Short mmCIF file of C-alpha atoms and ligand atoms in Angstrom, two decimals:
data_model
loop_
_atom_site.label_atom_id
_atom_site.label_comp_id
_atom_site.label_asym_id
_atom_site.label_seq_id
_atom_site.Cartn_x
_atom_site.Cartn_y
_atom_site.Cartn_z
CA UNK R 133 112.40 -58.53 71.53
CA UNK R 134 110.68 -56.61 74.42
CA UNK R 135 108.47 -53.74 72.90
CA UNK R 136 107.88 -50.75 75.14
CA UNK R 137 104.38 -49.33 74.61
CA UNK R 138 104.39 -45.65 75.47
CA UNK R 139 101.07 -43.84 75.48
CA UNK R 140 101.86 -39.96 74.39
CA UNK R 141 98.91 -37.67 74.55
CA UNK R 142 99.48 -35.03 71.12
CA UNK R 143 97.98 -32.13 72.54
CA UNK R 144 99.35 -32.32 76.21
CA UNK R 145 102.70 -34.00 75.17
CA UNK R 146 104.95 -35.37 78.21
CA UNK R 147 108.77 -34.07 76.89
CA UNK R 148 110.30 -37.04 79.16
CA UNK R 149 108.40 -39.93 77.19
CA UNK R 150 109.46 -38.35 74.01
CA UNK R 151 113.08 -38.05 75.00
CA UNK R 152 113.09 -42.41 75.87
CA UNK R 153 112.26 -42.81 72.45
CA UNK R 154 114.58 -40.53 71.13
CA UNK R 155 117.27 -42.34 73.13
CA UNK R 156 116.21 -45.12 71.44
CA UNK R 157 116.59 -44.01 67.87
CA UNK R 158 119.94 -42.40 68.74
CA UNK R 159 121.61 -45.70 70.06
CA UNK R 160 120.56 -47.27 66.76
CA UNK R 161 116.64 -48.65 67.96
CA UNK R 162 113.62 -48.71 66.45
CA UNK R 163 110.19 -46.76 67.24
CA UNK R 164 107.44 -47.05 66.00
CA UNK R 165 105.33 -43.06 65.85
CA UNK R 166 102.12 -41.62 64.62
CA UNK R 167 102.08 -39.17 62.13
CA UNK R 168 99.07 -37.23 60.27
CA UNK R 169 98.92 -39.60 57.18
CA UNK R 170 99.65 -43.32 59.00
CA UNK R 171 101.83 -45.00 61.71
CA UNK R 172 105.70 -45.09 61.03
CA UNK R 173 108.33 -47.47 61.85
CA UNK R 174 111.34 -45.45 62.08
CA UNK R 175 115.25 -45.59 62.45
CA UNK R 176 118.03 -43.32 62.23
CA UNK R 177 118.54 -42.19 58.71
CA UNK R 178 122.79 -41.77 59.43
CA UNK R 179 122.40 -45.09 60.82
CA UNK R 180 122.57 -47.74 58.06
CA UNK R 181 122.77 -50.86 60.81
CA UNK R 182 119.03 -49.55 62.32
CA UNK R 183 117.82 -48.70 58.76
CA UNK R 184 118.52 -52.54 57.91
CA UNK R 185 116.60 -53.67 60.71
CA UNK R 186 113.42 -51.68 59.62
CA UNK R 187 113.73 -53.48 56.46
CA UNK R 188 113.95 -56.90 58.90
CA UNK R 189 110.66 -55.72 61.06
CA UNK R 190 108.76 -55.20 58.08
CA UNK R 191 109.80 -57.92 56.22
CA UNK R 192 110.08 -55.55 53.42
CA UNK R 193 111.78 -56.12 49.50
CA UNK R 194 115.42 -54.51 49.61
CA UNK R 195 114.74 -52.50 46.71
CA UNK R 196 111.86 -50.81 48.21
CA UNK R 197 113.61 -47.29 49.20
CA UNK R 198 112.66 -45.16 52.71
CA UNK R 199 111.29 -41.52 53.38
CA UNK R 200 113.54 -40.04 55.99
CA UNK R 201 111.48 -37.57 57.90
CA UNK R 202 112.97 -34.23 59.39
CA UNK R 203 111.60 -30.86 61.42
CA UNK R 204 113.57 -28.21 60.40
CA UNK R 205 114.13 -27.32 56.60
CA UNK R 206 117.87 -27.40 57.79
CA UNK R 207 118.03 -30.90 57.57
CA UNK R 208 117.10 -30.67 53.70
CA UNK R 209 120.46 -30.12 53.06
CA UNK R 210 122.11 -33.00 55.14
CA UNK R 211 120.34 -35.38 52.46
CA UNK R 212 119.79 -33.64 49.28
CA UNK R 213 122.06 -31.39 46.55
CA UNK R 214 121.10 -29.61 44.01
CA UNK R 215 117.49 -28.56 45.81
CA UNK R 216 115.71 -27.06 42.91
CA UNK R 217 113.95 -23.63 44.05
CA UNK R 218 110.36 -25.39 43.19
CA UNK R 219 110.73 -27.86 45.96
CA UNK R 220 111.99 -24.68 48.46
CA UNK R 221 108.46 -22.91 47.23
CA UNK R 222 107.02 -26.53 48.32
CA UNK R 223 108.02 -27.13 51.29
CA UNK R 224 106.85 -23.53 51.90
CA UNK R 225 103.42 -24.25 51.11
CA UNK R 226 102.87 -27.61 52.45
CA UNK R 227 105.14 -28.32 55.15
CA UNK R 228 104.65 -29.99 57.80
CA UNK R 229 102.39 -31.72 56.06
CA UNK R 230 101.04 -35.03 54.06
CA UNK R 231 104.07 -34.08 51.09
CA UNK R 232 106.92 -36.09 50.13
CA UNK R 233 109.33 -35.10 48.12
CA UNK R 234 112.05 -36.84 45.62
CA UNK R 235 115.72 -35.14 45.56
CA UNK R 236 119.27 -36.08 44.66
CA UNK R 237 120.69 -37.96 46.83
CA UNK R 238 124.12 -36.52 49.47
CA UNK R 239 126.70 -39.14 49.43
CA UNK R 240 126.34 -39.16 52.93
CA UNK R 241 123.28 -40.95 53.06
CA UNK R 242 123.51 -44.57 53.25
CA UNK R 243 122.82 -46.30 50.07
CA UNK R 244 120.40 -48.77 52.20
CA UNK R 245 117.45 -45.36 53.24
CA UNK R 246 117.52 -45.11 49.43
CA UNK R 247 117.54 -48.94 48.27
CA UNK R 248 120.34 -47.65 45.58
CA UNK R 249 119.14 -45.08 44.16
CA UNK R 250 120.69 -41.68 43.48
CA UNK R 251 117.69 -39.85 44.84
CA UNK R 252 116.53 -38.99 48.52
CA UNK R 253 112.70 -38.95 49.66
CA UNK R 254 112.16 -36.30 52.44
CA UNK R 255 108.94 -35.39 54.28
CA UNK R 256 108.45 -33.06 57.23
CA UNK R 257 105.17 -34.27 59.19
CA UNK R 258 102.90 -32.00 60.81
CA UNK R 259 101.90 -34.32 63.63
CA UNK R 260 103.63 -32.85 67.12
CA UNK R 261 104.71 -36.40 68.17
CA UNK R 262 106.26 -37.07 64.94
CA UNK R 263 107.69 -33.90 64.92
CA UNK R 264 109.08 -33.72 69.00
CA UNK R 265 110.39 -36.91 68.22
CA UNK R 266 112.87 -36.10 65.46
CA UNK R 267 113.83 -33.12 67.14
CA UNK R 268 114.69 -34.42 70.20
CA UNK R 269 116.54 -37.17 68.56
CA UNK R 270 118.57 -34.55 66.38
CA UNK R 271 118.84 -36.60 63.36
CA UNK R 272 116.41 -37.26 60.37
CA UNK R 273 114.17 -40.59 60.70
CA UNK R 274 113.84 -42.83 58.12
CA UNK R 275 110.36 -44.42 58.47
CA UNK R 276 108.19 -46.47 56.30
CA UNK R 277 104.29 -47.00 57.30
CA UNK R 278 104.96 -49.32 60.49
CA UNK R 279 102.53 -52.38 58.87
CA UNK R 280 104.22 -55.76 57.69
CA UNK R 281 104.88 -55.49 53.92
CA UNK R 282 101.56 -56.30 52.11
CA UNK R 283 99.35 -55.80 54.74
CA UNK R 284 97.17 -52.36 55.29
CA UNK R 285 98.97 -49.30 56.62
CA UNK R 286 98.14 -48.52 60.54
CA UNK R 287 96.47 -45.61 61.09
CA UNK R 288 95.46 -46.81 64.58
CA UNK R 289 97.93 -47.55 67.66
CA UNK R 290 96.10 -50.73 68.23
CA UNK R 291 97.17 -51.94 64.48
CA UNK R 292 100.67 -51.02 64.48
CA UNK R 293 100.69 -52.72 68.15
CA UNK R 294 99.36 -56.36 66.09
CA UNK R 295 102.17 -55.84 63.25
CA UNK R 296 105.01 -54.71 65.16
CA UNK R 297 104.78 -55.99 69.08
CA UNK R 298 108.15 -57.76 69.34
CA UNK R 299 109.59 -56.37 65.85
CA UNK R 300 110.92 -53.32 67.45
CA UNK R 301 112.10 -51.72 71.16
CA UNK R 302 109.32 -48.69 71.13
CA UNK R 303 105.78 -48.20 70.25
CA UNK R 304 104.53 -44.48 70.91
CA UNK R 305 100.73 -44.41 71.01
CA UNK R 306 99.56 -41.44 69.69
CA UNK R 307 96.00 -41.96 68.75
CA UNK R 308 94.73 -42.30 65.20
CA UNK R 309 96.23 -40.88 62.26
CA UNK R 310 93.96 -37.99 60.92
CA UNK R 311 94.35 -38.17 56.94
CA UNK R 312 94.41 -42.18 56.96
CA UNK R 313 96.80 -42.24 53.73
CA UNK R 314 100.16 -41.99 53.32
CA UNK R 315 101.79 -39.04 52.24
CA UNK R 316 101.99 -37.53 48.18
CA UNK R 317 105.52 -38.88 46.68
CA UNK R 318 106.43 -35.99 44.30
CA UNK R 319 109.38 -37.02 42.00
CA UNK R 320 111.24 -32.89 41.75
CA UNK R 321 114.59 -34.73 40.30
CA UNK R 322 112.53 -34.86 36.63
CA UNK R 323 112.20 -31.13 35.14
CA UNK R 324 108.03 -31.18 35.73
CA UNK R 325 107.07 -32.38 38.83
CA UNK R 326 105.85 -35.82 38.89
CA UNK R 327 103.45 -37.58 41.28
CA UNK R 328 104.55 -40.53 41.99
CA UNK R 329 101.86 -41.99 44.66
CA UNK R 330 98.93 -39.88 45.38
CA UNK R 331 98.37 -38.64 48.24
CA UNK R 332 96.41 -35.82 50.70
CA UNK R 333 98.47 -33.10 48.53
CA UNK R 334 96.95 -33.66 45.01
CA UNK R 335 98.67 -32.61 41.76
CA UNK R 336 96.76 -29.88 41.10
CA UNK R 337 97.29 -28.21 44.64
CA UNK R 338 100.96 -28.79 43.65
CA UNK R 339 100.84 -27.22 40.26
CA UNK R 340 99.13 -24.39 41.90
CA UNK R 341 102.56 -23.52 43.37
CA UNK R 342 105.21 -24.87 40.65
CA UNK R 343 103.18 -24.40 37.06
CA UNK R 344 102.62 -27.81 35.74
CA UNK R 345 102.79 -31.24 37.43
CA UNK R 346 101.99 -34.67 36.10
CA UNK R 347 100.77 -38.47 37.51
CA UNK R 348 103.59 -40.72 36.57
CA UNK R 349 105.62 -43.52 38.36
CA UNK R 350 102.85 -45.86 40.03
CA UNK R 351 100.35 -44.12 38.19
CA UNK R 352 101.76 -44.75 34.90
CA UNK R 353 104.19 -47.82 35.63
CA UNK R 354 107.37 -45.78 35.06
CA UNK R 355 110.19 -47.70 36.26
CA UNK R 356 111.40 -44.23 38.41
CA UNK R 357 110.37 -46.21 41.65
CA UNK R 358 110.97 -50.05 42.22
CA UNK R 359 108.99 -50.09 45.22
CA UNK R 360 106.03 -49.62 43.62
CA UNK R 361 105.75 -52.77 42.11
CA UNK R 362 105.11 -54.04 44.87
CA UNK R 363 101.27 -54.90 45.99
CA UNK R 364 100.21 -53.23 48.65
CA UNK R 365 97.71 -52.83 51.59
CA UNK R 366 95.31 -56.27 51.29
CA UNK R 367 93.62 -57.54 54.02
CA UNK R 368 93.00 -61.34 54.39
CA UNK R 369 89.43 -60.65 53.24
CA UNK R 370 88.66 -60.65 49.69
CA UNK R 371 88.59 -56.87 48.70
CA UNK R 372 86.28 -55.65 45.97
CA UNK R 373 86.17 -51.53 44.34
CA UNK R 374 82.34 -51.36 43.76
CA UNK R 375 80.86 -48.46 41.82
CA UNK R 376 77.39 -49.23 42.47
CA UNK R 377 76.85 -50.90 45.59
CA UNK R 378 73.37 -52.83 44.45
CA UNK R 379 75.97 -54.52 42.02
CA UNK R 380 77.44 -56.31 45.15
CA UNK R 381 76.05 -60.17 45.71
CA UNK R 382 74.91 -60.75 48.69
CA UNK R 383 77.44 -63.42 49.93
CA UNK R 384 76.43 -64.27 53.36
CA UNK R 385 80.00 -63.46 55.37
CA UNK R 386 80.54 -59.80 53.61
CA UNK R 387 80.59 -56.55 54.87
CA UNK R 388 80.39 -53.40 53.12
CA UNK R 389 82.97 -49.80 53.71
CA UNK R 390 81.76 -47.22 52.56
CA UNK R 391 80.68 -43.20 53.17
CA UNK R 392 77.56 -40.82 52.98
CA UNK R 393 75.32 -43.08 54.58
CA UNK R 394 72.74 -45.50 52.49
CA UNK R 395 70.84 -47.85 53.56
CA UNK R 396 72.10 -51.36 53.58
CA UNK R 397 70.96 -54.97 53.06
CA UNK R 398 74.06 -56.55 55.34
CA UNK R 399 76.87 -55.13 57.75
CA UNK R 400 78.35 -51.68 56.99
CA UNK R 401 81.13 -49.70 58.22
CA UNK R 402 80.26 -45.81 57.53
CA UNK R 403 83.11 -43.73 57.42
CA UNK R 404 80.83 -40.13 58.07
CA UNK R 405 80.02 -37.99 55.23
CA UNK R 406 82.52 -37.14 53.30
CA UNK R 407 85.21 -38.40 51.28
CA UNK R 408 88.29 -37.27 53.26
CA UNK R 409 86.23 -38.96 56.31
CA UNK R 410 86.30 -41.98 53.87
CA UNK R 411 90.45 -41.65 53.26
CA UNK R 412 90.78 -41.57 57.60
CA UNK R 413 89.06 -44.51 58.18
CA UNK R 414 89.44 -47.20 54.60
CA UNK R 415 93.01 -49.03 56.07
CA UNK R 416 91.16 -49.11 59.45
CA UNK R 417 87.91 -51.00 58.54
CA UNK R 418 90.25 -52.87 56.34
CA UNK R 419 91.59 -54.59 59.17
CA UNK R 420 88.35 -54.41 61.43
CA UNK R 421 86.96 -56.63 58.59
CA UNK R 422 89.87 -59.35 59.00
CA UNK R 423 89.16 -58.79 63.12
CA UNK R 424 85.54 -59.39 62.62
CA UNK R 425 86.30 -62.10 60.94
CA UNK R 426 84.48 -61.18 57.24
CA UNK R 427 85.68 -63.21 54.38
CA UNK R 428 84.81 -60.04 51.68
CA UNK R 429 84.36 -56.88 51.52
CA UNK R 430 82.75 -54.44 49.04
CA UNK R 431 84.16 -50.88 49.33
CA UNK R 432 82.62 -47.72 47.65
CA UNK R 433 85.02 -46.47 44.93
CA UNK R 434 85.28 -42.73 45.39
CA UNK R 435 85.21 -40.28 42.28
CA UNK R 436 88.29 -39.55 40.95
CA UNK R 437 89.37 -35.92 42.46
CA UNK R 438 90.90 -34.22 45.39
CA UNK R 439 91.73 -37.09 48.05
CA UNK R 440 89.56 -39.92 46.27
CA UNK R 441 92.55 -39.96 43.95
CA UNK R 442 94.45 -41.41 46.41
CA UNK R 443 91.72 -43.34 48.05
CA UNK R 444 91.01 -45.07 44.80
CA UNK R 445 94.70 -45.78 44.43
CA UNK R 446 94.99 -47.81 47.80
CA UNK R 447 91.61 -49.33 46.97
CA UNK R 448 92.42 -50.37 43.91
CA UNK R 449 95.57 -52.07 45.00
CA UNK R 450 93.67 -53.85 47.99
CA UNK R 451 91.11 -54.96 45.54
CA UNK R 452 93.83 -56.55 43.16
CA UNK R 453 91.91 -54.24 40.25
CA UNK R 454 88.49 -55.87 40.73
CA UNK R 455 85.84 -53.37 40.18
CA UNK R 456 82.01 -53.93 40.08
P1 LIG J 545 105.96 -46.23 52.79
O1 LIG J 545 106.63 -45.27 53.70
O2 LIG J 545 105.86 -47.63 53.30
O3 LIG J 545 104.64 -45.73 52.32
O4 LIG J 545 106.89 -46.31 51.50
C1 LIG J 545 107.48 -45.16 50.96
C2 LIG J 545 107.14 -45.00 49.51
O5 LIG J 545 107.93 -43.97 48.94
C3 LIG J 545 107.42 -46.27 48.72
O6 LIG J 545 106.39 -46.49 47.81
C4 LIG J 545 108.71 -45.97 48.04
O7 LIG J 545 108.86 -46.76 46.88
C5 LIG J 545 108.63 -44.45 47.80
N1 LIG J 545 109.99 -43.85 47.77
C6 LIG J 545 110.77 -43.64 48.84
N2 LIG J 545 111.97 -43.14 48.45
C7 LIG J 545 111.94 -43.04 47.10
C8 LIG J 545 112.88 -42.62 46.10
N3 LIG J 545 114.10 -42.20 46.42
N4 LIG J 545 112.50 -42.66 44.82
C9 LIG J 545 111.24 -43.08 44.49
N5 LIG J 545 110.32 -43.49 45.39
C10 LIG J 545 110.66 -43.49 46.68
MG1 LIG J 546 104.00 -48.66 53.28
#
């Protein structure tokens, strides 16, 4: 297939560009868009012939469901019944934004966005490509990270260009994705909110709004959420969660990721300072470290709270559970 590569400046954005993708979704294509939390590879959500071929691109397990993404809180109610008044106070608070949420499924949603199950996952992104682009195509997108299945999520044009080049009829280039990791999945179908992946939106800033919410689902191994068995986000490099970085041998072709600086007895990628700097930039020197050509890396574990929840999560995954 011949992918179109369209470069779309965010803060200057040319309506034209955005309405050839849109065409493109609409006639049952697929584009691949940036968004705050990571690249997406998206199809029309009505559309369950274009949903199956973002399932093909991907190479991605059946029974691994999609998030269909929307712009107006109208288009809750083309997906989801039953909308509980928690998840209206929700998307009030942190939409557009890094927060995904779990519903009951509308019969009119193709079984395929939802890999079977009864429930819907809806987000409403704050980036303004992401969000011209579903507007102007006038139907929710269903879009999973635009990565092949295993590998790390994009957050950079250039690495959704290597994965998906060929895969799909439109890439938009939008520059790097801010946050770095995808979005919260908050199950609201459950009684007390559940968290289902971590995410930018932590449970606590969630209970702050609804009363109580819990970790469950990946977190806990609940069955709630096939997909989640899945592993997720490895490089080719041997990945490694270190604690203490002068715990990390000194193999000769490593490289170390990590934040706040330090000095270092081998090659580093530094983040910046902070944690959330960390989150932006961990899938990104995950694949820099395959490009360099690094056979492992040792990558700070963050402390477990705000973000680093979520940063530890991916790590932990990409690491297989190896700690030092
Ligand atoms: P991705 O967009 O590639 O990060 O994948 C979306 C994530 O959301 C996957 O981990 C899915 O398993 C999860 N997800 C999407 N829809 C649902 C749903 N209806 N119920 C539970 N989890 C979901
Ligand atoms: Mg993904």
């Amino acid at each position: 297939m011949n992918t179109e590569i369209i470069k779309i400046d965010p803060n200057n954005i040319d309506v034209s560009l955005i309405d050839r993708a849109a065409e493109t979704i609409r006639r049952g294509g697929l584009v691949v868009f940036p968004t705050e939390t990571v690249y997406g590879l998206g199809a029309n959500t009505f559309d369950p012939k274009a949903v199956a071929k973002v399932y093909g691109a991907k190479n991605r397990p059946a029974d691994n469901p999609l998030i269909s993404h929307i712009c107006s809180l109208d288009q809750v109610e083309e997906l989801a019944r039953d909308v509980p008044d928690m998840a209206w106070k929700l998307a009030e608070r942190f939409w557009g934004g890094p927060l995904t949420m779990i519903l009951k499924r509308r019969e009119t949603v193709p079984d395929i966005v939802s890999a079977g199950l009864d429930t819907v996952s809806i987000r409403f992104p704050s980036h303004s490509v992401a969000y011209e682009l579903i507007g102007r195509s006038g139907v929710p997108i269903a879009a999973p990270s635009a990565n092949l299945s295993g590998s790390p999520s994009p957050t950079a044009a250039r690495h959704a260009i290597d994965d998906m080049n060929g895969r799909v009829d439109v890439i938009i280039d939008g520059g790097d994705s801010l946050i770095g990791v995808e979005s919260t999945v908050v199950d609201m179908t459950c009684g007390v909110p559940t968290v289902l992946r971590p995410g930018a939106v932590t449970a606590e800033d969630i209970a702050s709004v609804t009363g109580r919410c819990v970790y469950g689902g990946d977190y806990a191994n609940a069955p709630k959420c096939p997909g989640m068995k899945y592993t997720h986000y490895s490089p080719r490099a041997e990945v490694w969660a270190v604690t203490d970085m002068s715990k990390a041998p000194k193999d000769e072709n490593s490289v170390i990721i990590t934040y706040g600086g330090g000095g270092f007895d081998r090659p580093a990628y530094n983040a910046g300072d902070t944690v959330k700097d960390y989150a932006a930039k961990l899938f990104y020197f995950l694949r820099r470290a395959d490009e360099d050509g690094f056979g492992t890396v040792y990558a700070r574990l963050p402390e477990e709270k705000g973000i680093g929840i979520a940063v530890r999560n991916r790590l932990l995954k990409a690491a297989g559970g190896k700690i030092l």
